[in-house]
Short mmCIF file of C-alpha atoms in Angstrom, two decimals:
data_model
loop_
_atom_site.label_atom_id
_atom_site.label_comp_id
_atom_site.label_asym_id
_atom_site.label_seq_id
_atom_site.Cartn_x
_atom_site.Cartn_y
_atom_site.Cartn_z
CA MET A 1 4.43 -31.40 -17.40
CA VAL A 2 6.00 -32.93 -14.20
CA GLU A 3 4.66 -32.65 -10.27
CA VAL A 4 5.94 -29.17 -8.75
CA GLY A 5 7.80 -29.49 -5.42
CA ARG A 6 9.02 -26.19 -3.01
CA ARG A 7 12.33 -26.75 -4.63
CA ASP A 8 11.56 -26.49 -7.81
CA ALA A 9 8.21 -24.86 -8.31
CA ARG A 10 10.17 -21.17 -9.31
CA ARG A 11 12.07 -23.12 -12.13
CA ALA A 12 8.77 -24.71 -13.20
CA LEU A 13 7.00 -21.83 -13.19
CA THR A 14 9.84 -19.77 -15.18
CA ALA A 15 9.59 -22.30 -17.83
CA VAL A 16 5.87 -22.08 -18.57
CA ALA A 17 5.46 -18.47 -17.64
CA GLY A 18 5.87 -17.39 -21.88
CA ALA A 19 4.05 -20.65 -22.83
CA LEU A 20 0.99 -20.63 -25.31
CA ALA A 21 1.06 -16.48 -26.16
CA LEU A 22 -1.06 -15.65 -28.41
CA THR A 23 0.06 -14.69 -31.81
CA LEU A 24 -3.71 -13.30 -33.42
CA THR A 25 -3.58 -12.38 -37.21
CA GLY A 26 -5.95 -10.86 -39.10
CA THR A 27 -6.77 -6.52 -39.59
CA ALA A 28 -7.77 -5.93 -36.68
CA ALA A 29 -6.12 -5.12 -33.24
CA ALA A 30 -6.86 -6.73 -30.47
CA HIS A 31 -6.39 -3.65 -28.17
CA GLY A 32 -8.31 -0.47 -29.24
CA GLY A 33 -10.48 0.90 -32.14
CA PRO A 34 -9.48 3.45 -35.39
CA PRO A 35 -9.62 7.27 -34.46
CA ALA A 36 -12.48 8.51 -35.11
CA ALA A 37 -14.08 10.22 -38.10
CA PRO A 38 -13.83 13.54 -38.69
CA ASP A 39 -18.43 14.56 -38.32
CA ARG A 40 -19.63 16.54 -41.84
CA THR A 41 -18.50 20.20 -40.24
CA GLY A 42 -15.42 18.97 -39.27
CA ALA A 43 -15.12 18.77 -35.71
CA ARG A 44 -14.01 15.84 -34.37
CA ALA A 45 -16.30 13.15 -33.30
CA ALA A 46 -16.57 11.91 -29.81
CA PRO A 47 -13.89 8.95 -29.46
CA GLU A 48 -15.11 5.31 -28.87
CA HIS A 49 -13.49 2.48 -27.66
CA TRP A 50 -13.04 -0.79 -28.16
CA THR A 51 -14.33 -3.51 -25.35
CA GLY A 52 -14.63 -7.06 -24.51
CA THR A 53 -18.15 -8.05 -24.51
CA TRP A 54 -17.54 -12.05 -24.06
CA GLU A 55 -15.30 -14.54 -24.19
CA ALA A 56 -14.85 -18.28 -24.04
CA ALA A 57 -11.01 -19.57 -23.14
CA ALA A 58 -10.29 -22.87 -25.92
CA SER A 59 -10.38 -25.91 -23.44
CA GLY A 60 -9.33 -28.78 -26.17
CA THR A 61 -10.27 -30.18 -29.51
CA ALA A 62 -13.36 -31.72 -30.67
CA ALA A 63 -14.22 -33.50 -34.23
CA PRO A 64 -14.02 -31.58 -37.31
CA LEU A 65 -18.07 -31.72 -38.77
CA PRO A 66 -16.76 -30.95 -42.50
CA GLY A 67 -19.66 -30.07 -43.89
CA ALA A 68 -21.91 -28.00 -41.24
CA SER A 69 -22.57 -24.72 -39.94
CA ILE A 70 -22.42 -24.19 -36.93
CA ARG A 71 -23.97 -21.37 -34.84
CA ASN A 72 -22.90 -20.13 -31.30
CA VAL A 73 -24.57 -18.46 -28.96
CA VAL A 74 -23.09 -16.16 -27.07
CA ARG A 75 -24.25 -13.45 -24.55
CA THR A 76 -22.95 -10.10 -24.29
CA SER A 77 -21.96 -8.04 -20.32
CA VAL A 78 -22.07 -4.62 -21.93
CA GLY A 79 -23.18 -3.22 -24.81
CA GLY A 80 -22.14 -0.98 -28.66
CA THR A 81 -23.00 -0.08 -31.76
CA ALA A 82 -20.24 -2.56 -33.36
CA LEU A 83 -19.13 -5.84 -32.89
CA ARG A 84 -15.87 -8.06 -33.83
CA VAL A 85 -15.37 -11.52 -33.34
CA ARG A 86 -12.57 -13.56 -32.16
CA ILE A 87 -12.12 -17.14 -34.53
CA SER A 88 -9.58 -19.77 -33.05
CA ASN A 89 -7.34 -22.67 -34.78
CA ARG A 90 -4.99 -22.17 -31.17
CA LEU A 91 -5.12 -25.90 -30.47
CA GLY A 92 -5.59 -27.08 -34.26
CA THR A 93 -3.07 -29.45 -36.00
CA LEU A 94 -4.55 -28.23 -39.45
CA PRO A 95 -5.23 -24.85 -40.81
CA LEU A 96 -9.12 -23.83 -40.13
CA VAL A 97 -10.59 -23.16 -43.23
CA LEU A 98 -14.25 -21.43 -42.80
CA GLY A 99 -16.25 -20.44 -46.10
CA ALA A 100 -18.67 -18.41 -44.09
CA ALA A 101 -19.20 -16.37 -41.45
CA THR A 102 -22.20 -14.41 -39.81
CA LEU A 103 -22.69 -12.00 -36.67
CA ALA A 104 -26.51 -11.53 -35.81
CA ARG A 105 -28.71 -11.20 -33.00
CA GLN A 106 -30.99 -14.33 -31.72
CA ARG A 107 -34.64 -14.29 -31.66
CA PRO A 108 -35.34 -12.31 -28.39
CA ASN A 109 -36.54 -14.17 -25.43
CA ALA A 110 -35.75 -17.97 -27.19
CA PRO A 111 -32.26 -19.15 -26.09
CA LYS A 112 -33.03 -22.56 -27.16
CA SER A 113 -34.11 -21.50 -30.73
CA PRO A 114 -30.91 -20.93 -33.55
CA ASN A 115 -33.49 -18.15 -35.16
CA ALA A 116 -32.12 -14.40 -35.50
CA LEU A 117 -33.96 -11.38 -34.91
CA SER A 118 -34.96 -10.04 -38.28
CA GLY A 119 -32.71 -7.89 -39.97
CA THR A 120 -29.25 -8.23 -37.82
CA MET A 121 -27.98 -10.98 -39.84
CA ARG A 122 -23.95 -9.44 -40.47
CA THR A 123 -21.29 -11.11 -42.81
CA LEU A 124 -18.13 -11.07 -40.69
CA THR A 125 -15.26 -10.39 -43.23
CA PHE A 126 -11.91 -10.75 -42.29
CA GLY A 127 -9.28 -8.17 -43.98
CA GLY A 128 -11.76 -8.26 -46.15
CA ARG A 129 -12.02 -11.90 -47.22
CA LYS A 130 -15.71 -14.20 -46.67
CA LYS A 131 -13.67 -17.42 -46.89
CA ILE A 132 -10.20 -17.27 -44.98
CA THR A 133 -8.45 -19.63 -43.06
CA VAL A 134 -6.72 -19.66 -39.85
CA PRO A 135 -3.01 -21.31 -39.02
CA ALA A 136 -2.65 -23.84 -36.73
CA GLY A 137 -1.55 -22.26 -33.19
CA LYS A 138 -3.43 -18.95 -34.21
CA ASP A 139 -6.07 -16.76 -33.31
CA ILE A 140 -7.48 -14.24 -35.93
CA VAL A 141 -10.39 -11.30 -35.70
CA SER A 142 -12.95 -10.09 -38.21
CA ASP A 143 -13.26 -7.18 -39.15
CA PRO A 144 -15.80 -4.59 -37.72
CA VAL A 145 -19.81 -4.63 -37.92
CA THR A 146 -21.96 -1.82 -37.16
CA LEU A 147 -24.93 -3.61 -34.95
CA SER A 148 -26.61 -1.69 -32.04
CA VAL A 149 -26.28 -5.09 -29.90
CA PRO A 150 -28.05 -4.16 -25.79
CA ALA A 151 -26.18 -5.37 -22.95
CA ALA A 152 -27.50 -9.17 -22.02
CA THR A 153 -28.28 -9.86 -25.40
CA ASN A 154 -27.62 -13.26 -27.09
CA LEU A 155 -25.64 -13.32 -30.48
CA LEU A 156 -25.47 -15.52 -33.30
CA VAL A 157 -22.36 -16.25 -34.71
CA THR A 158 -21.92 -19.03 -36.66
CA LEU A 159 -19.20 -20.65 -38.80
CA HIS A 160 -19.24 -22.69 -42.02
CA THR A 161 -16.31 -25.10 -42.71
CA PRO A 162 -16.50 -26.65 -45.58
CA GLY A 163 -13.87 -29.76 -45.18
CA ASP A 164 -11.98 -31.70 -43.16
CA SER A 165 -9.67 -28.98 -40.80
CA GLY A 166 -8.39 -31.72 -38.32
CA PRO A 167 -9.36 -31.27 -34.49
CA ALA A 168 -11.43 -28.16 -34.08
CA THR A 169 -10.42 -25.93 -31.67
CA TYR A 170 -13.64 -25.66 -28.98
CA HIS A 171 -15.28 -24.77 -25.44
CA ARG A 172 -16.13 -28.22 -24.36
CA ASP A 173 -18.45 -27.25 -21.25
CA ALA A 174 -20.49 -24.18 -22.77
CA LEU A 175 -23.89 -24.63 -20.45
CA GLN A 176 -25.46 -23.46 -23.27
CA THR A 177 -27.51 -24.60 -26.35
CA ASN A 178 -25.43 -24.12 -29.56
CA PHE A 179 -27.26 -25.49 -33.20
CA LEU A 180 -25.39 -27.46 -36.21
CA ALA A 181 -26.83 -27.44 -39.59
CA LEU A 182 -25.67 -30.96 -41.12
CA ASP A 183 -25.95 -29.91 -44.62
CA GLY A 184 -24.13 -27.21 -46.10
CA ASN A 185 -23.28 -23.51 -45.71
CA ARG A 186 -26.44 -22.12 -43.59
CA ALA A 187 -24.31 -19.08 -41.76
CA THR A 188 -26.39 -16.29 -43.81
CA GLN A 189 -30.25 -18.17 -43.34
CA ALA A 190 -31.96 -15.99 -40.24
CA GLY A 191 -34.23 -18.78 -39.73
CA GLY A 192 -33.67 -21.84 -37.86
CA ALA A 193 -34.66 -24.81 -39.89
CA ALA A 194 -31.62 -26.37 -40.87
CA TYR A 195 -30.24 -26.41 -37.72
CA ARG A 196 -32.31 -29.71 -36.48
CA ALA A 197 -28.88 -30.80 -34.32
CA THR A 198 -27.30 -29.38 -30.98
CA THR A 199 -24.37 -29.40 -29.13
CA THR A 200 -23.38 -28.30 -25.32
CA SER A 201 -19.98 -27.04 -26.69
CA TRP A 202 -18.66 -23.61 -28.79
CA TYR A 203 -17.22 -23.74 -32.00
CA TYR A 204 -14.01 -21.84 -32.34
CA VAL A 205 -15.52 -18.75 -31.46
CA THR A 206 -13.63 -17.20 -28.76
CA GLY A 207 -13.98 -13.68 -27.46
CA VAL A 208 -16.56 -10.83 -29.16
CA ASP A 209 -15.53 -7.23 -28.66
CA VAL A 210 -18.04 -3.96 -28.91
CA ARG A 211 -17.24 -0.23 -29.52
CA ARG A 212 -19.17 1.80 -26.97
CA PRO A 213 -18.75 5.35 -26.08
CA GLN A 214 -17.34 4.61 -22.30
CA ALA A 215 -13.83 3.60 -21.43
CA PRO A 216 -14.54 1.23 -18.43
CA GLY A 217 -12.65 -1.68 -20.07
CA SER A 218 -13.16 -5.05 -18.66
CA VAL A 219 -12.95 -7.68 -16.15
CA VAL A 220 -11.75 -11.29 -16.75
CA ALA A 221 -12.70 -14.67 -13.97
CA LEU A 222 -8.99 -17.22 -14.15
CA GLY A 223 -10.87 -19.81 -12.55
CA ASP A 224 -12.20 -23.72 -13.75
CA SER A 225 -15.48 -24.97 -13.61
CA LEU A 226 -16.86 -24.00 -10.76
CA THR A 227 -16.45 -20.06 -12.57
CA ASP A 228 -16.69 -22.24 -16.05
CA GLY A 229 -20.60 -22.68 -14.75
CA SER A 230 -20.73 -26.23 -14.04
CA GLY A 231 -23.76 -27.11 -11.36
CA SER A 232 -25.44 -23.78 -12.38
CA THR A 233 -28.69 -23.89 -14.84
CA PRO A 234 -28.03 -24.81 -18.84
CA SER A 235 -28.54 -21.51 -20.98
CA ALA A 236 -29.50 -19.53 -18.31
CA ASN A 237 -26.35 -18.08 -18.01
CA ARG A 238 -26.50 -17.90 -14.17
CA ARG A 239 -22.91 -18.48 -13.81
CA TRP A 240 -20.95 -16.31 -11.21
CA PRO A 241 -19.07 -14.20 -13.59
CA ASP A 242 -22.74 -13.52 -15.64
CA ARG A 243 -24.32 -12.14 -11.63
CA LEU A 244 -21.22 -10.09 -11.55
CA ALA A 245 -21.75 -8.28 -15.12
CA GLU A 246 -25.62 -7.80 -14.00
CA ARG A 247 -24.62 -6.07 -10.68
CA LEU A 248 -21.90 -4.13 -13.19
CA ARG A 249 -24.63 -3.10 -15.33
CA ALA A 250 -26.60 -1.19 -12.39
CA LEU A 251 -23.85 0.92 -12.16
CA PRO A 252 -22.96 4.88 -14.07
CA ALA A 253 -21.96 4.21 -17.35
CA ASP A 254 -18.40 5.03 -17.25
CA ARG A 255 -17.84 2.04 -14.97
CA ARG A 256 -19.82 -0.65 -16.57
CA GLN A 257 -17.11 -2.99 -17.48
CA GLY A 258 -17.71 -6.48 -19.26
CA VAL A 259 -17.09 -9.67 -17.75
CA LEU A 260 -15.57 -12.22 -19.53
CA ASN A 261 -15.48 -15.61 -18.10
CA ALA A 262 -12.05 -17.44 -18.39
CA GLY A 263 -13.21 -20.29 -16.37
CA VAL A 264 -12.43 -24.29 -18.27
CA ALA A 265 -13.93 -27.10 -16.51
CA GLY A 266 -11.07 -29.65 -15.25
CA ASN A 267 -8.24 -26.12 -14.85
CA ARG A 268 -5.48 -26.32 -13.12
CA LEU A 269 -2.64 -23.49 -12.37
CA LEU A 270 0.37 -25.33 -12.37
CA ARG A 271 -0.24 -28.62 -14.22
CA GLU A 272 -2.11 -29.15 -17.71
CA GLY A 273 -5.72 -30.77 -17.09
CA ARG A 274 -8.44 -30.22 -18.83
CA GLY A 275 -6.59 -27.32 -21.43
CA PRO A 276 -3.81 -25.59 -21.04
CA SER A 277 -3.00 -24.75 -17.26
CA ALA A 278 -4.01 -21.36 -16.00
CA LEU A 279 0.14 -20.15 -16.14
CA ALA A 280 0.05 -21.53 -19.70
CA ARG A 281 -3.17 -19.91 -20.98
CA PHE A 282 -2.49 -17.14 -19.21
CA ASP A 283 -1.90 -14.61 -22.29
CA ALA A 284 -4.02 -15.82 -24.69
CA ASP A 285 -7.23 -16.00 -22.33
CA VAL A 286 -6.11 -12.73 -20.28
CA LEU A 287 -3.93 -10.85 -21.60
CA SER A 288 -4.88 -11.05 -25.36
CA ARG A 289 -8.32 -10.13 -23.98
CA THR A 290 -9.84 -6.28 -24.87
CA GLY A 291 -9.30 -3.18 -22.70
CA VAL A 292 -8.53 -5.91 -19.48
CA ARG A 293 -8.74 -3.45 -15.94
CA THR A 294 -9.21 -6.70 -13.51
CA LEU A 295 -8.35 -9.92 -12.99
CA ILE A 296 -10.18 -12.66 -10.62
CA VAL A 297 -8.25 -15.36 -9.88
CA MET A 298 -10.54 -18.19 -8.76
CA GLU A 299 -8.18 -21.50 -9.27
CA GLY A 300 -6.30 -24.22 -7.22
CA VAL A 301 -9.05 -26.66 -6.13
CA ASN A 302 -8.02 -29.22 -8.96
CA ASP A 303 -4.51 -28.75 -8.03
CA ILE A 304 -5.13 -29.71 -4.47
CA LYS A 305 -8.41 -32.48 -5.25
CA SER A 306 -7.19 -34.02 -8.43
CA ALA A 307 -4.09 -36.76 -9.15
CA PRO A 308 -1.40 -35.94 -9.57
CA ASN A 309 -2.22 -33.72 -6.11
CA GLN A 310 0.02 -30.64 -5.19
CA THR A 311 0.74 -31.34 -1.69
CA ASP A 312 2.71 -27.91 -1.12
CA PRO A 313 0.69 -24.83 -0.67
CA ALA A 314 4.22 -22.54 -0.97
CA ALA A 315 3.95 -24.14 -4.78
CA LEU A 316 0.50 -22.20 -5.06
CA GLY A 317 1.44 -19.54 -3.75
CA ALA A 318 4.27 -18.87 -6.37
CA ALA A 319 2.19 -19.86 -8.94
CA TYR A 320 -0.26 -16.59 -7.95
CA ARG A 321 3.25 -13.99 -7.22
CA GLU A 322 3.92 -14.58 -10.87
CA ILE A 323 0.05 -14.41 -12.33
CA VAL A 324 0.29 -11.29 -10.12
CA ARG A 325 3.74 -10.24 -11.79
CA ARG A 326 2.62 -10.26 -15.19
CA ALA A 327 -0.87 -9.32 -15.01
CA HIS A 328 0.76 -5.92 -13.55
CA GLY A 329 2.99 -5.38 -16.45
CA ARG A 330 0.25 -5.19 -18.39
CA GLY A 331 -1.56 -2.75 -15.90
CA ILE A 332 -3.71 -4.65 -14.57
CA ARG A 333 -4.96 -4.95 -10.89
CA VAL A 334 -5.43 -8.62 -9.79
CA VAL A 335 -8.46 -9.88 -7.08
CA GLY A 336 -7.70 -13.35 -5.50
CA ALA A 337 -10.15 -15.38 -4.89
CA THR A 338 -10.01 -18.55 -1.47
CA ILE A 339 -10.33 -21.75 -2.25
CA THR A 340 -13.94 -22.78 -1.96
CA PRO A 341 -14.65 -25.95 0.00
CA PHE A 342 -15.49 -29.62 -0.67
CA GLY A 343 -15.82 -31.74 2.31
CA GLY A 344 -17.95 -34.76 1.00
CA HIS A 345 -17.21 -34.86 -2.42
CA GLY A 346 -14.63 -38.36 -3.56
CA SER A 347 -11.82 -36.73 -3.89
CA HIS A 348 -11.61 -35.19 -0.30
CA THR A 349 -9.71 -35.87 2.57
CA ALA A 350 -8.40 -34.25 5.80
CA ALA A 351 -4.78 -33.65 4.22
CA ARG A 352 -5.83 -31.88 1.17
CA GLU A 353 -8.27 -29.81 3.42
CA ARG A 354 -5.41 -28.73 5.60
CA VAL A 355 -3.61 -27.31 2.24
CA ARG A 356 -6.75 -25.54 1.19
CA ARG A 357 -6.59 -23.95 4.46
CA SER A 358 -2.97 -23.51 4.48
CA VAL A 359 -3.31 -21.58 0.44
CA ASN A 360 -6.76 -19.69 1.55
CA GLN A 361 -4.72 -18.24 4.90
CA LEU A 362 -1.74 -16.83 2.38
CA ILE A 363 -4.69 -15.52 -0.54
CA ARG A 364 -5.99 -13.46 3.04
CA THR A 365 -2.70 -12.81 4.07
CA GLY A 366 0.12 -13.24 2.25
CA GLY A 367 -0.13 -9.70 0.51
CA LEU A 368 -0.44 -12.02 -3.32
CA PHE A 369 -3.32 -9.81 -4.69
CA ASP A 370 -4.60 -6.57 -5.08
CA ALA A 371 -7.52 -7.02 -3.21
CA VAL A 372 -9.00 -10.47 -1.53
CA ALA A 373 -12.76 -11.94 -2.61
CA ASP A 374 -13.44 -14.04 0.02
CA PHE A 375 -15.21 -17.16 -1.56
CA ASP A 376 -14.36 -19.79 0.96
CA ALA A 377 -16.20 -17.05 3.56
CA VAL A 378 -19.12 -16.69 1.83
CA VAL A 379 -20.05 -20.39 0.96
CA ARG A 380 -18.84 -22.82 3.58
CA ASP A 381 -21.18 -24.03 5.98
CA PRO A 382 -20.67 -22.82 9.61
CA SER A 383 -20.80 -25.41 11.28
CA ARG A 384 -19.33 -28.16 9.34
CA PRO A 385 -16.08 -25.53 6.79
CA ASP A 386 -14.82 -27.66 5.10
CA ARG A 387 -17.68 -28.00 2.91
CA MET A 388 -20.19 -25.54 1.69
CA ARG A 389 -23.34 -24.65 2.54
CA ALA A 390 -26.50 -26.97 1.77
CA ALA A 391 -28.77 -24.22 0.33
CA TYR A 392 -25.58 -23.88 -2.44
CA ASP A 393 -25.43 -27.69 -3.76
CA PRO A 394 -26.11 -28.61 -6.53
CA GLY A 395 -25.36 -32.53 -5.16
CA ASP A 396 -21.87 -33.33 -5.72
CA HIS A 397 -20.59 -31.12 -2.83
CA LEU A 398 -18.07 -29.63 -4.85
CA HIS A 399 -19.81 -27.39 -7.61
CA PHE A 400 -22.31 -24.66 -7.04
CA ASN A 401 -26.50 -24.66 -8.07
CA ASP A 402 -27.99 -20.71 -9.38
CA ALA A 403 -27.88 -19.20 -5.22
CA GLY A 404 -24.27 -21.03 -4.97
CA MET A 405 -23.42 -18.42 -7.67
CA ARG A 406 -25.41 -15.84 -6.61
CA ALA A 407 -23.82 -15.83 -3.66
CA LEU A 408 -19.70 -15.73 -4.93
CA ALA A 409 -20.91 -12.39 -7.18
CA ASP A 410 -22.66 -10.93 -5.03
CA SER A 411 -19.90 -11.29 -2.79
CA VAL A 412 -17.41 -9.22 -4.89
CA ASP A 413 -16.70 -6.36 -3.98
CA LEU A 414 -16.96 -3.71 -7.02
CA THR A 415 -14.85 -1.01 -5.71
CA ASP A 416 -11.78 -3.45 -5.77
CA LEU A 417 -12.39 -2.93 -9.21
CA ALA A 418 -10.03 -0.54 -11.09
CA ARG A 419 -11.86 2.06 -12.25
CA PRO A 420 -10.55 4.26 -15.19
CA ALA A 421 -8.71 6.37 -13.78
CA ASP A 422 -7.02 4.33 -11.88
CA LEU A 423 -4.94 2.74 -15.21
CA PRO A 424 -3.93 5.58 -17.82
CA GLY A 425 -3.82 4.92 -20.93
CA ARG A 426 -5.44 0.99 -20.59
CA ALA A 427 -8.37 2.21 -22.38
CA GLY A 428 -8.89 -0.27 -24.97
#
């Protein structure tokens, strides 16, 4: 992709608008669930709704792990009575063969343990099959499994890859300890003795949905490393979307939206960086997700600071407009977040600071978004507004520590998030 300037911004946006659209296979649909069955008295049971509870955006590929069982640890933002799991070979170049897949709750209070909670192990099937092949470039969603899962619960999604299926679609910076058994199919084993190796990436699993009686839907946070959680405590779920989910759980049940983290460290708005650009991955990481009602966009700092850097604020403004147009086409409300300061970081210059401030002015006053989350105003040092407050700085002057992540999430006005009545027909 070439650098986008003022004259060719619109042409480049049009070219990438439909790129990497996600095609789902398998028998479980990405949106909605089966109709409620009559109860024994003949009365129709109360309807239930599918909602996204967790997401990891595919950020690239890693070497395959033939013969291994990969135990991914993921955390629910909202709970439910049944679950389904999304497996991705979106960035792979060969068919992905899975010999087995299971889902379980992790043993409580043990975020660095591969052990499953007794009685919670479930076998995942895909169209009724335990062994599946996912074509290159595709995702597949599992059949639903019945399992009661509370909000803020760690799940173990274990996948056995019996052979070499080529480059593995993964999310590199999970900020979570995950586990590997390198000696065969250990997917159904509740105990963790065989899982003697660890990884800090999520392999193949990119989403979890839950079935619940309420239909408030979900919120997607689209961003880069600041959303992905860089700078926060690993295996502690202290990214700002995690804190946003915590705040939403304090609301009445019909407003407890799921929160889906579509952050990718190194991601850019207009160009490929770490993984596809935000525009190119938009369909896969936002529009294909279940029950999405609100999108929060925090993208642009890597376009400004990374070579070749974007010097034209209008190009970023055009990209934001394209995102809003596509989201509105699906009835999704969009909140734009201002770009936070990075003064003191090695990439910071006076010229790039001017671009950042110009883009933020567009976000605040340009009428681009349905609402604005002014993250810049929340975290900047009043005496040096090109820098973040020292209390939020993990030391690199770009990312945020746990306190900074909390400040970002706590500044989101929950009334800016869409409610069920705002978007009829988007129940999920």
